[in-house]
XYZ file of C-alpha atoms in Angstrom:
532
model
C 22.050 -13.409 2.867
C 20.838 -13.321 6.453
C 24.353 -12.879 7.894
C 25.083 -10.091 5.432
C 21.793 -8.391 6.288
C 22.475 -8.425 10.032
C 26.041 -7.156 9.692
C 25.113 -4.447 7.212
C 22.130 -3.263 9.196
C 24.091 -2.994 12.459
C 26.814 -0.967 10.742
C 24.306 1.444 9.207
C 22.299 1.682 12.426
C 25.463 2.571 14.335
C 26.383 5.297 11.847
C 22.817 6.544 11.852
C 22.593 6.811 15.644
C 25.868 8.749 15.848
C 25.065 11.081 13.003
C 21.489 11.892 13.875
C 21.283 11.630 17.643
C 21.409 15.426 18.046
C 17.845 15.672 16.782
C 18.268 18.779 14.644
C 19.464 16.892 11.600
C 17.334 14.716 9.428
C 17.592 11.464 7.587
C 19.467 10.439 4.487
C 22.909 10.918 3.023
C 22.351 14.575 2.201
C 19.975 15.621 4.928
C 22.527 17.662 6.843
C 21.485 20.615 8.966
C 21.101 23.828 6.980
C 21.519 27.059 8.883
C 20.227 30.425 7.848
C 22.663 33.146 6.777
C 22.615 35.956 9.292
C 23.957 38.423 6.696
C 20.944 40.343 5.407
C 22.708 40.851 2.076
C 22.184 37.156 1.420
C 18.437 37.678 1.308
C 16.716 38.389 -1.976
C 16.553 42.002 -3.105
C 12.901 42.992 -2.582
C 13.008 45.087 -5.777
C 14.162 42.172 -7.927
C 11.562 39.996 -9.620
C 12.133 36.486 -8.298
C 12.643 33.655 -10.741
C 11.001 30.260 -10.368
C 13.783 27.901 -9.313
C 13.271 24.292 -10.380
C 15.494 21.557 -8.965
C 15.639 18.394 -11.073
C 17.507 15.164 -10.434
C 17.251 11.497 -9.632
C 16.267 10.294 -6.214
C 19.242 10.469 -3.866
C 21.055 13.336 -5.566
C 20.365 15.892 -2.813
C 17.394 17.858 -4.135
C 15.902 18.403 -0.655
C 19.183 19.684 0.776
C 19.683 22.231 -1.991
C 16.057 23.370 -1.861
C 16.405 24.084 1.860
C 19.654 25.967 1.370
C 18.140 28.194 -1.311
C 14.867 28.707 0.569
C 16.717 29.807 3.713
C 19.084 32.063 1.771
C 16.478 33.823 -0.381
C 13.427 33.631 1.845
C 11.699 31.407 -0.697
C 9.072 28.722 -0.260
C 9.277 25.117 -1.423
C 6.667 23.569 -3.709
C 6.947 19.790 -3.574
C 6.497 18.041 -6.928
C 6.321 14.442 -5.775
C 3.349 12.242 -6.636
C 3.734 10.120 -3.485
C 4.533 12.844 -0.954
C 1.151 14.487 -1.559
C -0.388 11.553 0.337
C -0.603 11.390 4.107
C 1.470 8.603 5.609
C 4.605 6.643 4.681
C 6.910 9.554 5.517
C 10.042 7.375 5.611
C 9.149 5.389 2.501
C 8.522 8.513 0.414
C 11.505 10.402 1.922
C 9.457 13.446 2.893
C 11.153 16.424 4.407
C 11.155 15.916 8.161
C 9.251 18.171 10.527
C 12.551 19.870 11.428
C 13.256 20.544 7.761
C 9.745 21.780 7.123
C 10.196 24.228 10.008
C 13.174 25.779 8.212
C 11.131 26.864 5.184
C 7.487 26.752 4.258
C 6.592 23.654 2.239
C 3.565 23.244 -0.014
C 1.791 20.119 -1.266
C 2.992 17.684 1.360
C 0.355 15.504 3.098
C -2.568 17.114 1.262
C -4.634 14.024 0.391
C -5.692 10.811 2.119
C -4.685 7.413 0.677
C -8.244 6.610 -0.446
C -8.400 9.586 -2.813
C -7.212 9.752 -6.393
C -4.668 12.517 -6.970
C -3.582 13.128 -10.545
C -1.201 15.476 -12.295
C -4.224 17.686 -13.012
C -4.959 17.924 -9.282
C -1.332 18.862 -8.748
C -1.337 21.549 -11.424
C -4.574 23.085 -10.159
C -3.171 23.358 -6.626
C 0.418 24.292 -7.480
C -0.143 27.083 -10.021
C -2.081 29.380 -7.636
C 0.646 28.876 -5.021
C 3.380 29.834 -7.481
C 1.448 32.833 -8.813
C 0.763 34.026 -5.279
C 4.431 33.762 -4.324
C 5.535 35.637 -7.430
C 2.997 38.383 -6.755
C 4.347 38.720 -3.223
C 7.956 38.862 -4.460
C 8.866 35.526 -2.898
C 10.861 32.876 -4.726
C 9.033 29.626 -5.545
C 11.402 26.655 -5.378
C 9.899 23.659 -7.152
C 11.563 20.408 -6.159
C 10.650 16.766 -6.552
C 11.269 13.593 -8.457
C 7.992 13.437 -10.394
C 9.179 15.072 -13.587
C 5.809 15.085 -15.344
C 4.413 17.096 -12.414
C 7.133 19.678 -13.057
C 6.359 19.607 -16.777
C 2.710 20.408 -16.057
C 3.795 23.616 -14.306
C 6.374 24.822 -16.808
C 4.467 24.039 -20.006
C 0.824 23.986 -21.020
C 0.781 20.258 -21.690
C -2.359 19.012 -19.949
C -5.818 18.812 -21.446
C -8.509 20.922 -19.789
C -8.514 23.807 -17.338
C -9.507 22.059 -14.119
C -10.273 18.875 -12.256
C -13.514 17.620 -13.779
C -14.273 14.985 -11.150
C -13.141 13.946 -7.719
C -12.713 10.247 -7.230
C -12.635 8.219 -4.035
C -11.532 4.655 -4.627
C -14.314 2.418 -3.381
C -13.016 -0.728 -1.717
C -14.889 -3.655 -0.242
C -14.084 -5.100 3.159
C -12.100 -8.325 3.038
C -13.955 -11.601 3.411
C -13.224 -14.053 6.199
C -10.958 -15.939 3.807
C -8.549 -13.017 3.804
C -7.609 -10.376 1.253
C -7.502 -11.233 -2.400
C -5.694 -9.631 -5.288
C -7.394 -8.106 -8.281
C -7.064 -10.758 -10.985
C -5.815 -10.122 -14.474
C -8.669 -10.660 -16.888
C -7.095 -10.980 -20.310
C -9.477 -13.803 -21.179
C -8.725 -17.473 -21.536
C -8.172 -17.245 -25.269
C -11.171 -19.444 -26.109
C -13.589 -18.497 -28.874
C -16.402 -17.850 -26.426
C -14.254 -15.544 -24.303
C -13.170 -13.551 -27.354
C -16.754 -13.284 -28.556
C -17.904 -12.111 -25.133
C -15.230 -9.413 -25.069
C -16.110 -8.233 -28.557
C -19.738 -7.976 -27.506
C -18.726 -5.938 -24.453
C -16.682 -3.623 -26.660
C -19.610 -3.058 -29.025
C -21.939 -2.307 -26.120
C -19.505 0.152 -24.516
C -18.838 1.892 -27.825
C -22.577 2.367 -28.258
C -22.933 3.740 -24.744
C -19.998 6.118 -25.266
C -21.526 7.451 -28.458
C -24.914 7.796 -26.786
C -23.403 9.404 -23.686
C -25.001 6.851 -21.355
C -21.822 5.681 -19.605
C -19.791 7.557 -16.991
C -16.048 7.644 -16.495
C -16.443 5.966 -13.098
C -18.278 3.103 -14.805
C -15.494 2.777 -17.371
C -12.966 2.473 -14.529
C -14.434 -0.949 -13.665
C -13.245 -2.462 -16.971
C -9.769 -3.718 -17.830
C -7.313 -1.701 -19.875
C -7.226 -3.930 -23.005
C -11.015 -3.858 -23.321
C -11.126 -0.070 -22.887
C -8.310 0.222 -25.428
C -10.512 -1.540 -27.987
C -13.338 0.891 -27.151
C -10.992 3.857 -27.623
C -9.849 2.459 -30.972
C -13.460 2.603 -32.155
C -14.036 6.260 -31.211
C -10.508 7.737 -31.387
C -8.166 5.534 -33.413
C -5.160 7.944 -33.424
C -5.159 8.155 -29.620
C -5.426 4.374 -29.342
C -2.362 4.100 -31.579
C -0.369 6.142 -29.051
C -1.339 4.156 -25.960
C -0.400 0.709 -24.745
C -3.446 -1.431 -23.857
C -2.150 -1.689 -20.275
C -1.975 2.096 -19.840
C -5.472 2.205 -18.400
C -5.135 5.648 -16.803
C -4.416 7.416 -20.094
C -6.970 5.339 -21.984
C -9.673 6.394 -19.531
C -8.511 10.006 -19.818
C -8.859 9.882 -23.620
C -12.352 8.410 -23.309
C -13.203 11.102 -20.753
C -12.342 13.828 -23.283
C -14.662 12.160 -25.782
C -17.500 11.829 -23.267
C -17.143 15.383 -21.905
C -17.475 16.792 -25.419
C -20.621 14.790 -26.098
C -18.763 12.783 -28.708
C -17.843 15.856 -30.753
C -14.149 16.021 -29.886
C -11.379 13.470 -29.390
C -8.138 13.560 -27.465
C -6.254 13.450 -30.760
C -8.023 16.583 -31.985
C -7.331 18.429 -28.726
C -3.645 17.484 -28.792
C -3.345 18.533 -32.422
C -4.780 21.966 -31.616
C -2.529 22.298 -28.549
C 0.600 21.475 -30.510
C -0.361 23.954 -33.241
C -0.521 26.911 -30.818
C 2.182 29.617 -30.984
C 5.266 28.556 -29.008
C 4.107 24.937 -28.792
C 6.150 21.861 -29.621
C 5.689 18.226 -30.524
C 5.271 17.528 -26.792
C 2.476 20.028 -26.152
C 1.679 23.672 -25.521
C 3.995 26.636 -24.928
C 6.119 27.582 -21.953
C 4.026 29.047 -19.129
C 6.603 31.251 -17.341
C 9.444 33.289 -18.754
C 11.739 33.661 -15.732
C 12.750 30.124 -14.783
C 16.051 28.746 -13.500
C 16.483 24.968 -13.738
C 19.178 23.305 -11.620
C 19.896 19.690 -12.551
C 21.613 17.652 -9.842
C 23.703 14.942 -11.440
C 25.747 12.143 -9.932
C 28.037 9.424 -11.200
C 25.879 6.305 -11.552
C 28.093 3.999 -9.495
C 28.320 6.536 -6.674
C 24.562 7.068 -6.824
C 23.884 3.321 -6.711
C 25.998 2.982 -3.566
C 24.279 5.989 -2.047
C 20.817 4.597 -2.771
C 21.707 1.214 -1.272
C 22.923 2.949 1.883
C 19.755 5.014 1.998
C 17.587 1.890 2.009
C 19.559 0.583 4.987
C 19.202 3.928 6.774
C 15.444 3.879 6.152
C 15.243 0.580 8.030
C 17.198 2.136 10.880
C 14.754 5.062 10.964
C 11.735 2.788 11.366
C 10.716 1.666 7.887
C 9.325 -1.668 9.054
C 6.956 -0.300 11.745
C 5.807 2.405 9.326
C 4.860 0.060 6.499
C 3.309 -2.400 8.979
C 1.004 0.291 10.389
C 0.067 1.450 6.900
C -0.614 -2.123 5.763
C -2.862 -2.835 8.751
C -4.892 0.346 8.167
C -5.052 0.738 4.401
C -4.511 -2.720 2.879
C -5.400 -5.621 5.140
C -9.044 -4.607 5.853
C -9.927 -4.518 2.151
C -10.583 -7.161 -0.437
C -8.915 -5.685 -3.510
C -5.558 -3.930 -3.691
C -4.241 -2.212 -6.804
C -0.520 -1.647 -6.360
C -0.395 0.458 -9.516
C -2.528 3.327 -8.179
C -2.097 6.023 -5.577
C 0.247 5.663 -2.659
C 0.089 1.859 -2.821
C 2.492 2.064 -5.761
C 5.162 3.789 -3.650
C 8.623 2.348 -4.069
C 9.406 1.090 -0.584
C 5.942 -0.268 0.207
C 4.780 -2.650 -2.506
C 8.142 -4.456 -2.414
C 7.326 -5.642 1.124
C 3.758 -6.838 0.559
C 4.628 -10.551 0.472
C 6.517 -10.221 3.741
C 3.707 -8.191 5.358
C 1.115 -10.773 4.326
C 3.095 -13.687 5.752
C 4.339 -12.218 9.034
C 2.865 -10.006 11.751
C 3.971 -7.093 13.926
C 5.283 -9.412 16.639
C 7.643 -10.989 14.132
C 8.713 -7.513 13.004
C 9.828 -6.741 16.550
C 11.797 -9.989 16.808
C 13.572 -9.230 13.557
C 14.428 -5.674 14.596
C 15.791 -6.906 17.909
C 17.936 -9.427 16.062
C 19.134 -6.858 13.502
C 20.099 -4.297 16.136
C 21.928 -6.815 18.325
C 19.456 -6.771 21.196
C 19.141 -10.543 21.272
C 21.384 -12.846 23.294
C 24.551 -14.153 21.676
C 23.936 -17.443 19.955
C 20.189 -16.894 19.724
C 18.486 -18.660 16.854
C 17.861 -16.705 13.682
C 14.242 -15.518 13.715
C 11.868 -16.691 11.039
C 11.393 -14.141 8.279
C 14.935 -12.744 8.219
C 15.687 -14.203 4.799
C 12.330 -13.027 3.438
C 13.001 -9.504 4.704
C 16.446 -9.579 3.117
C 14.931 -10.479 -0.248
C 12.522 -7.532 0.039
C 15.335 -5.125 0.892
C 17.478 -6.347 -1.994
C 14.564 -5.922 -4.371
C 13.865 -2.432 -3.025
C 17.464 -1.447 -3.729
C 17.182 -2.811 -7.250
C 13.947 -0.974 -8.139
C 15.242 2.250 -6.549
C 18.328 2.162 -8.771
C 16.134 1.490 -11.806
C 13.835 4.361 -10.893
C 16.793 6.748 -10.606
C 17.923 5.812 -14.109
C 14.413 6.362 -15.486
C 14.312 9.820 -13.908
C 17.589 10.712 -15.607
C 16.354 9.431 -18.950
C 13.142 11.466 -18.662
C 15.139 14.660 -18.183
C 17.368 13.871 -21.159
C 14.451 13.022 -23.438
C 11.772 15.517 -22.414
C 13.794 18.510 -21.192
C 16.904 18.289 -23.345
C 16.154 15.948 -26.239
C 13.165 17.615 -27.939
C 14.729 20.443 -29.895
C 11.505 22.125 -31.000
C 10.526 22.754 -27.373
C 11.148 26.113 -25.665
C 13.153 25.045 -22.599
C 14.641 27.413 -19.974
C 18.412 27.118 -19.437
C 19.338 24.013 -17.457
C 22.443 24.195 -15.270
C 24.091 20.939 -14.182
C 25.520 20.593 -10.675
C 27.695 17.602 -9.789
C 26.747 15.956 -6.478
C 29.012 12.892 -6.827
C 31.470 13.915 -4.099
C 29.484 14.943 -1.033
C 32.642 16.355 0.569
C 32.676 19.028 -2.150
C 28.984 19.873 -1.809
C 29.476 23.519 -0.838
C 31.864 24.346 -3.669
C 30.321 22.159 -6.375
C 26.641 22.591 -5.587
C 25.673 25.325 -3.106
C 28.081 28.040 -4.258
C 27.387 27.407 -7.938
C 23.623 27.376 -7.441
C 23.793 30.655 -5.517
C 25.993 32.244 -8.210
C 23.485 31.241 -10.896
C 20.455 32.498 -8.984
C 22.213 35.732 -7.955
C 23.104 36.415 -11.583
C 19.502 35.922 -12.702
C 18.255 38.177 -9.907
C 20.748 40.856 -10.944
C 19.882 40.626 -14.622
C 23.317 39.204 -15.466
C 24.389 36.165 -17.442
C 25.130 33.288 -15.041
C 28.847 32.442 -14.724
C 28.285 28.838 -15.850
C 27.171 27.506 -19.203
C 23.838 25.692 -19.379
C 23.724 22.077 -20.508
C 23.813 21.729 -24.277
C 20.677 20.270 -25.796
C 20.879 17.260 -28.057
C 18.165 15.480 -30.039
C 17.135 12.181 -28.512
C 17.852 8.981 -30.489
C 14.311 8.754 -31.865
C 14.546 12.267 -33.312
C 18.010 11.630 -34.743
C 16.738 8.526 -36.493
C 13.641 10.396 -37.738
C 11.466 7.729 -36.158
C 8.132 8.541 -34.572
C 7.633 7.973 -30.848
C 4.018 7.171 -31.661
C 2.380 4.283 -33.473
C 0.955 0.903 -32.469
C 2.974 -2.216 -33.301
C 2.366 -5.834 -32.367
C 4.930 -8.627 -32.415
C 3.139 -11.954 -32.646
C 6.420 -13.783 -32.130
C 7.022 -12.295 -28.675
C 3.330 -11.601 -28.039
C 4.081 -7.995 -27.157
C 2.603 -4.626 -28.029
C 5.127 -1.877 -28.739
C 4.265 1.827 -28.836
C 6.368 4.032 -31.094
C 8.313 3.330 -34.267
C 11.630 3.897 -32.493
C 10.850 1.364 -29.762
C 9.567 -1.045 -32.420
C 12.865 -0.932 -34.289
C 14.768 -1.437 -31.043
C 12.586 -4.458 -30.279
C 13.217 -6.052 -33.682
C 16.979 -5.676 -33.183
C 16.950 -6.910 -29.590
C 18.624 -10.192 -28.643
C 15.496 -11.330 -26.835
C 13.330 -10.964 -29.955
C 15.898 -12.682 -32.144
C 16.111 -15.639 -29.763
C 12.330 -16.003 -29.564
C 12.017 -15.672 -33.361
C 14.716 -18.290 -33.868
C 13.017 -20.766 -31.538
C 9.657 -20.082 -33.175
C 11.130 -20.583 -36.653
C 12.802 -23.844 -35.616
C 9.546 -25.145 -34.163
C 7.456 -24.221 -37.188
C 10.024 -24.663 -39.929
C 9.432 -21.123 -41.166
C 11.760 -18.148 -41.516
C 12.028 -15.990 -38.447
C 11.439 -12.778 -40.336
C 8.112 -14.031 -41.636
C 6.901 -14.481 -38.090
C 7.395 -10.835 -37.186
C 3.992 -9.223 -37.159
C 3.517 -5.491 -37.393
C 0.252 -3.607 -37.292
C -0.355 0.102 -37.446
C -3.308 0.088 -35.102
C -4.948 -1.991 -32.410
C -7.119 -4.862 -33.471
C -10.773 -4.119 -32.881
């Protein structure tokens, strides 16, 4: 692995230095220099009402490049919809637009919050909507671009509960002890009778405090997800049936709705009313804007995988290791508890390196970079930590590829697969062959936007919508199911049926049946609600 890592890194570093040494261009496969069109006819007609242009797509498909091209051409402004890029720091890790790119067109919602602050989709909506409305009023085109699809959903549809941010939250963290930083332990209980009884007593006490209104949301945050899930089941059973016990963020949000109403309204009741509104769907409220153009950047999966792997290598060449080291020293090491499932600490490209960062220091980073870039003497010994770094990089490539597939699936399910939802036309643009970018992506995007501006039908057909598998099978995406064989909680009837048919479940059921002498099917446990 170490030899492969050195050879691969030196090749990428060489390509990177040649391609980007001129300074005007930026990082990444697609981040080529975009120049403004000097022809004034390319600018947007000031009498035409601008549409909202939304650029969807997996990471690595070229969303930033296209957003810059359209912003320069039409005099638009870019609204970033990325849940990690709102935080200050980790510019390479989160693939932010570079300073040179930001100088080409005005960008909004980059670097707007410090790492110690909570920033939710509600925060995003409350900041992004006034920006979009202001741009539309001024006749300027808003170009919404980013990989956080539920952020984009919150702008296009009325899907969130409430009209504003009800509380600001700074994550309190204690300084690390002299024994070094510790991780937040999982507290699922030891399974003993006394532990179960203690948890049940805690649940009863919290339920009483929720009903009496004597507990705050910040106080609830200190408890584990499974315990809060049991509390939610007592005050809002339907909402508990929709949420996995580990989905602490949404559980707390449901309890917050209950507390804010003084115990008179539940999340389930609010969602039911929202989905019953005119123009609403099974996913939430109606469409917010009427003039929207959605451009979906698609790429062959194998080509995208290769592109993402190369991008990880280029990130190292840009200075990934010094960046994550500095962030770790400032925002992780001084504190006792670290939750890598919240805020910027969950960024893909940071948490994958935590084990390496804990074991080695900045001096070792420099030795490794010297070795990787060929600045060490021939025959020099391999520095300690090279193999560990290689494992981190391989894992980063793996999770990046997985994330890209999840982004694609979200678009198919939420934007295209729910047929009762009012969805603006979605136009697919193929970014597989970067040599054909101008013809396949830029020119087509411009033709679509120009047609909308001119009140004409775009020259390309939008993507056909198709019901997702759960809808085709008439199976609910909601419902609480528990498999005692696999000791797993499954949310949604569709996912439950998939689980029962999975090879993993069948193997576990077969082993369990052989050990107990019972039929495997009898060991499958299904419940319609969480156990209280």
